[in-house]
Amino acid sequence: MPELEIVRPAGLLDYAEGLALQRDLHADVVAGRSPGALVLCEHPSVYTAGRRTEPSDLPTNGAPVVEVDRGGRITWHGPGQLVAYPIVRLAVPIDVVAWVRDLEQVIIDAAATVGVEARRIDGRSGAWTSGSAPTTGSTPTTGAPPAKVGAIGLHVAEGVTTHGIAINCDNALDAYAAIVPCGIADAGVTTLSVAAGRPVTVDDLADTVVDRIRAAEHGMRTGHRIGSAAQSTTTARITTADTASTSTVPARQETLV
């Protein structure tokens, strides 16, 4: 099967333009004009609110928020954060939870290449490091609550995904202080640079993320999923929605992760 098309816009990609790009690529995959695509980008600073965002999650500083059709709650995107949007047709029978686990494994594997041990937390999506840093700080705190380094939010329509993952590389953390990131108030947010104790840039991670998402997509097709071991142990403890589905294929799924 042809490899995913890689789309990497130069500079910062305006969030609205990124949404339009995803819609166009989604239409191409649905119509069979494309085998799938992967958008890699950085956005200007922006808050985005998924379908499950609560009023208490919203920015306390009055900053504007873009409402989007992905699952999950509110998050932030900005310079220094690698965002990856795999626009792919899910294998039938559709298993969105398994795809989420694959994307978690992408983040975990990418973090490992820069010397950071990231992991899953039961009942929560994304990838986490041990110990959190203060919002504006630069040093992890031993014994502190886990800190999220990579987030996932998806939308599935007509069997094809949009949105994807965001990995904090060397972005500032102060924007998170105005919100409840992903609706989680009892854990922190960090970056790979903080966790590694050295600068880790978007460019340092981009090629690895491309390779691992390609491996995830191939494994989904062949039945050798890169996140299959994690799926078998965590699917039963799904609690909060990071995916939204308007799929018209059989077995429509409102997947909770």
Coordinates of C-alpha atoms in Angstrom, one line a residue:
M1 CA 0.0 0.0 0.0
P2 CA 1.4 3.5 -0.8
E3 CA 3.0 5.4 2.1
L4 CA 1.3 8.3 3.7
E5 CA 1.9 11.6 2.1
I6 CA 3.9 13.9 4.4
V7 CA 2.8 17.5 4.5
R8 CA 5.0 19.9 6.6
P9 CA 4.1 23.5 6.1
A10 CA 6.9 26.0 6.5
G11 CA 6.8 28.3 9.6
L12 CA 3.8 28.4 11.9
L13 CA 0.5 27.1 10.5
D14 CA -2.5 29.3 11.3
Y15 CA -4.9 27.0 13.2
A16 CA -7.9 27.8 10.9
E17 CA -5.7 27.1 7.9
G18 CA -4.7 23.8 9.5
L19 CA -8.4 22.9 10.0
A20 CA -9.1 23.6 6.3
L21 CA -6.1 21.6 5.2
Q22 CA -7.3 18.6 7.3
R23 CA -10.8 18.9 5.8
D24 CA -9.3 18.8 2.2
L25 CA -7.1 15.9 3.0
H26 CA -10.0 14.0 4.7
A27 CA -12.1 14.5 1.6
D28 CA -9.3 13.1 -0.6
V29 CA -9.0 10.0 1.6
V30 CA -12.7 9.4 1.8
A31 CA -13.0 9.7 -2.0
G32 CA -10.1 7.3 -2.6
R33 CA -7.9 10.0 -4.2
S34 CA -5.3 9.7 -1.4
P35 CA -4.0 6.7 0.6
G36 CA -3.7 9.0 3.6
A37 CA -1.6 11.9 4.7
L38 CA 0.3 13.1 7.8
V39 CA 0.5 16.8 8.6
L40 CA 3.4 17.9 10.8
C41 CA 3.3 21.5 12.0
E42 CA 3.6 24.1 14.7
H43 CA 0.7 26.5 15.4
P44 CA 0.8 30.0 16.7
S45 CA -0.4 30.2 20.3
V46 CA -4.1 29.1 20.4
Y47 CA -6.5 27.4 22.8
T48 CA -8.8 24.7 21.3
A49 CA -11.8 23.2 23.0
G50 CA -13.0 19.7 22.2
R51 CA -16.6 18.5 22.5
R52 CA -16.4 17.7 26.2
T53 CA -14.9 21.0 27.4
E54 CA -16.5 22.3 30.6
P55 CA -17.0 26.0 31.4
S56 CA -14.5 25.6 34.3
D57 CA -11.8 24.5 31.9
L58 CA -11.8 27.8 29.9
P59 CA -9.0 30.4 30.1
T60 CA -9.1 32.6 33.2
N61 CA -7.4 35.4 31.2
G62 CA -10.2 35.9 28.7
A63 CA -8.2 34.5 25.8
P64 CA -10.2 33.4 22.8
V65 CA -10.9 29.7 22.3
V66 CA -11.5 27.8 19.0
E67 CA -14.2 25.2 19.3
V68 CA -13.3 22.0 17.3
D69 CA -15.0 18.7 16.5
R70 CA -12.4 16.5 18.1
G71 CA -13.1 14.6 21.3
G72 CA -11.6 15.6 24.6
R73 CA -11.5 18.9 26.4
I74 CA -9.4 22.1 26.2
T75 CA -5.8 22.3 25.3
W76 CA -3.2 24.7 24.0
H77 CA -1.0 24.7 20.9
G78 CA 1.9 26.9 20.1
P79 CA 5.5 27.3 19.0
G80 CA 7.8 24.6 20.2
Q81 CA 5.1 22.0 20.3
L82 CA 5.1 19.3 17.5
V83 CA 1.6 18.7 16.2
A84 CA 0.9 15.6 14.0
Y85 CA -2.4 15.1 12.2
P86 CA -2.6 11.6 10.6
I87 CA -5.5 11.6 8.1
V88 CA -6.0 7.9 7.7
R89 CA -8.7 5.4 7.0
L90 CA -9.1 3.1 9.9
A91 CA -9.1 -0.6 9.2
V92 CA -12.4 -2.5 9.4
P93 CA -13.7 -3.5 11.9
I94 CA -13.0 0.0 13.2
D95 CA -11.3 0.2 16.6
V96 CA -10.7 3.8 17.5
V97 CA -9.4 2.8 20.9
A98 CA -6.7 0.7 19.3
W99 CA -5.7 3.6 17.1
V100 CA -5.4 5.8 20.2
R101 CA -3.2 3.3 21.8
D102 CA -1.0 3.2 18.7
L103 CA -0.7 7.0 18.8
E104 CA 0.2 6.9 22.5
Q105 CA 3.0 4.4 21.5
V106 CA 4.2 6.9 18.9
I107 CA 4.7 9.5 21.6
I108 CA 6.3 7.1 24.0
D109 CA 8.7 5.9 21.3
A110 CA 9.6 9.4 20.2
A111 CA 10.3 10.5 23.8
A112 CA 12.6 7.5 24.2
T113 CA 14.8 8.6 21.3
V114 CA 15.7 11.8 23.3
G115 CA 16.2 9.9 26.6
V116 CA 12.8 10.5 28.2
E117 CA 10.8 7.7 29.7
A118 CA 7.1 8.4 29.0
R119 CA 4.3 6.1 30.0
R120 CA 0.6 5.6 30.0
I121 CA -1.7 6.2 33.0
D122 CA -4.7 3.9 33.4
G123 CA -7.9 5.7 32.5
R124 CA -6.2 8.7 30.8
S125 CA -5.0 9.1 27.3
G126 CA -1.7 10.5 26.1
A127 CA 1.8 10.1 27.4
W128 CA 3.2 11.1 30.8
T129 CA 6.5 11.6 32.6
S130 CA 7.1 11.0 36.3
G131 CA 7.1 14.3 38.3
S132 CA 5.9 17.6 37.0
A133 CA 7.5 21.0 36.6
P134 CA 6.0 24.3 37.8
T135 CA 4.1 26.0 35.0
T136 CA 6.9 28.5 34.4
G137 CA 9.8 26.4 35.7
S138 CA 12.4 24.2 34.1
T139 CA 13.2 21.4 36.5
P140 CA 11.0 18.3 37.2
T141 CA 10.0 17.8 40.8
T142 CA 10.7 14.4 42.3
G143 CA 7.6 12.9 43.8
A144 CA 5.3 15.4 42.2
P145 CA 2.2 14.2 40.3
P146 CA 2.7 12.9 36.8
A147 CA 3.1 15.4 34.0
K148 CA 1.6 15.1 30.6
V149 CA 4.1 15.5 27.7
G150 CA 1.9 14.3 24.8
A151 CA -1.8 14.7 24.2
I152 CA -4.3 13.0 21.8
G153 CA -7.6 14.2 20.4
L154 CA -9.3 12.7 17.4
H155 CA -12.4 13.0 15.2
V156 CA -13.6 10.1 13.0
A157 CA -16.0 10.6 10.1
E158 CA -16.7 8.1 7.3
G159 CA -14.0 5.9 8.8
V160 CA -11.3 8.5 8.3
T161 CA -9.5 10.3 11.2
T162 CA -8.6 13.9 11.6
H163 CA -6.8 15.8 14.4
G164 CA -4.1 13.7 16.2
I165 CA -1.3 14.2 18.7
A166 CA 0.6 17.1 20.2
I167 CA 4.0 16.7 21.8
N168 CA 5.5 19.4 24.0
C169 CA 9.2 19.8 22.9
D170 CA 10.6 23.1 24.0
N171 CA 7.5 25.3 24.2
A172 CA 6.8 27.6 27.1
L173 CA 4.4 26.3 29.7
D174 CA 2.9 29.5 31.0
A175 CA -0.2 29.3 28.6
Y176 CA -1.3 26.2 30.5
A177 CA -1.7 28.2 33.7
A178 CA -4.8 29.9 32.4
I179 CA -6.7 26.6 31.7
V180 CA -7.4 23.2 33.1
P181 CA -5.4 21.2 30.4
C182 CA -7.5 18.4 29.0
G183 CA -9.8 18.9 32.0
I184 CA -7.3 17.3 34.3
A185 CA -6.7 19.3 37.5
D186 CA -4.7 16.8 39.5
A187 CA -1.6 16.5 37.3
G188 CA 0.9 18.7 35.6
V189 CA 2.1 19.5 32.1
T190 CA 5.7 19.4 31.0
T191 CA 8.0 19.3 27.9
L192 CA 10.6 16.9 26.6
S193 CA 13.2 19.6 27.2
V194 CA 12.3 19.8 30.9
A195 CA 12.2 16.0 31.3
A196 CA 15.4 15.5 29.4
G197 CA 17.3 18.3 31.1
R198 CA 18.4 19.7 27.8
P199 CA 16.9 21.4 24.7
V200 CA 14.7 19.1 22.6
T201 CA 13.3 20.8 19.5
V202 CA 10.5 20.0 17.1
D203 CA 13.1 19.2 14.4
D204 CA 14.7 16.7 16.8
L205 CA 11.5 14.7 16.9
A206 CA 9.9 15.1 13.5
D207 CA 11.5 12.3 11.6
T208 CA 10.9 9.8 14.4
V209 CA 7.2 10.8 14.6
V210 CA 6.9 10.3 10.8
D211 CA 8.5 6.8 11.0
R212 CA 6.4 5.7 14.0
I213 CA 3.1 6.9 12.6
R214 CA 3.9 5.1 9.3
A215 CA 4.7 2.0 11.4
A216 CA 1.4 2.4 13.3
E217 CA -0.6 2.8 10.1
H218 CA 1.1 -0.3 8.6
G219 CA 0.6 -2.3 11.7
M220 CA -3.1 -1.4 11.8
R221 CA -3.4 -2.8 8.3
T222 CA -1.4 -6.0 9.0
G223 CA -2.7 -6.8 12.4
H224 CA 0.7 -6.1 14.1
R225 CA -0.3 -2.9 16.0
I226 CA 2.5 -1.1 17.8
G227 CA 0.2 -0.3 20.7
S228 CA -1.6 -3.7 20.9
A229 CA -0.1 -4.8 24.2
A230 CA -1.2 -1.5 25.9
Q231 CA -4.7 -1.8 24.4
S232 CA -5.2 -5.3 25.9
T233 CA -4.5 -3.9 29.4
T234 CA -6.1 -0.5 29.4
T235 CA -9.2 -0.6 27.2
A236 CA -11.5 -1.6 30.1
R237 CA -10.5 1.4 32.1
I238 CA -11.4 4.1 29.5
T239 CA -13.1 7.1 31.3
T240 CA -12.9 10.4 29.4
A241 CA -13.5 11.1 25.7
D242 CA -10.6 12.2 23.5
T243 CA -12.3 11.0 20.3
A244 CA -15.5 12.0 18.6
S245 CA -17.1 10.0 15.9
T246 CA -19.6 10.7 13.2
S247 CA -18.7 7.6 11.2
T248 CA -21.2 6.2 8.8
V249 CA -19.4 2.8 8.6
P250 CA -20.7 -0.2 10.6
A251 CA -20.2 -0.3 14.3
R252 CA -20.2 3.4 14.9
Q253 CA -18.0 4.2 17.9
E254 CA -18.1 7.0 20.4
T255 CA -14.8 5.9 21.8
L256 CA -13.9 6.9 25.4
V257 CA -10.2 7.2 26.2

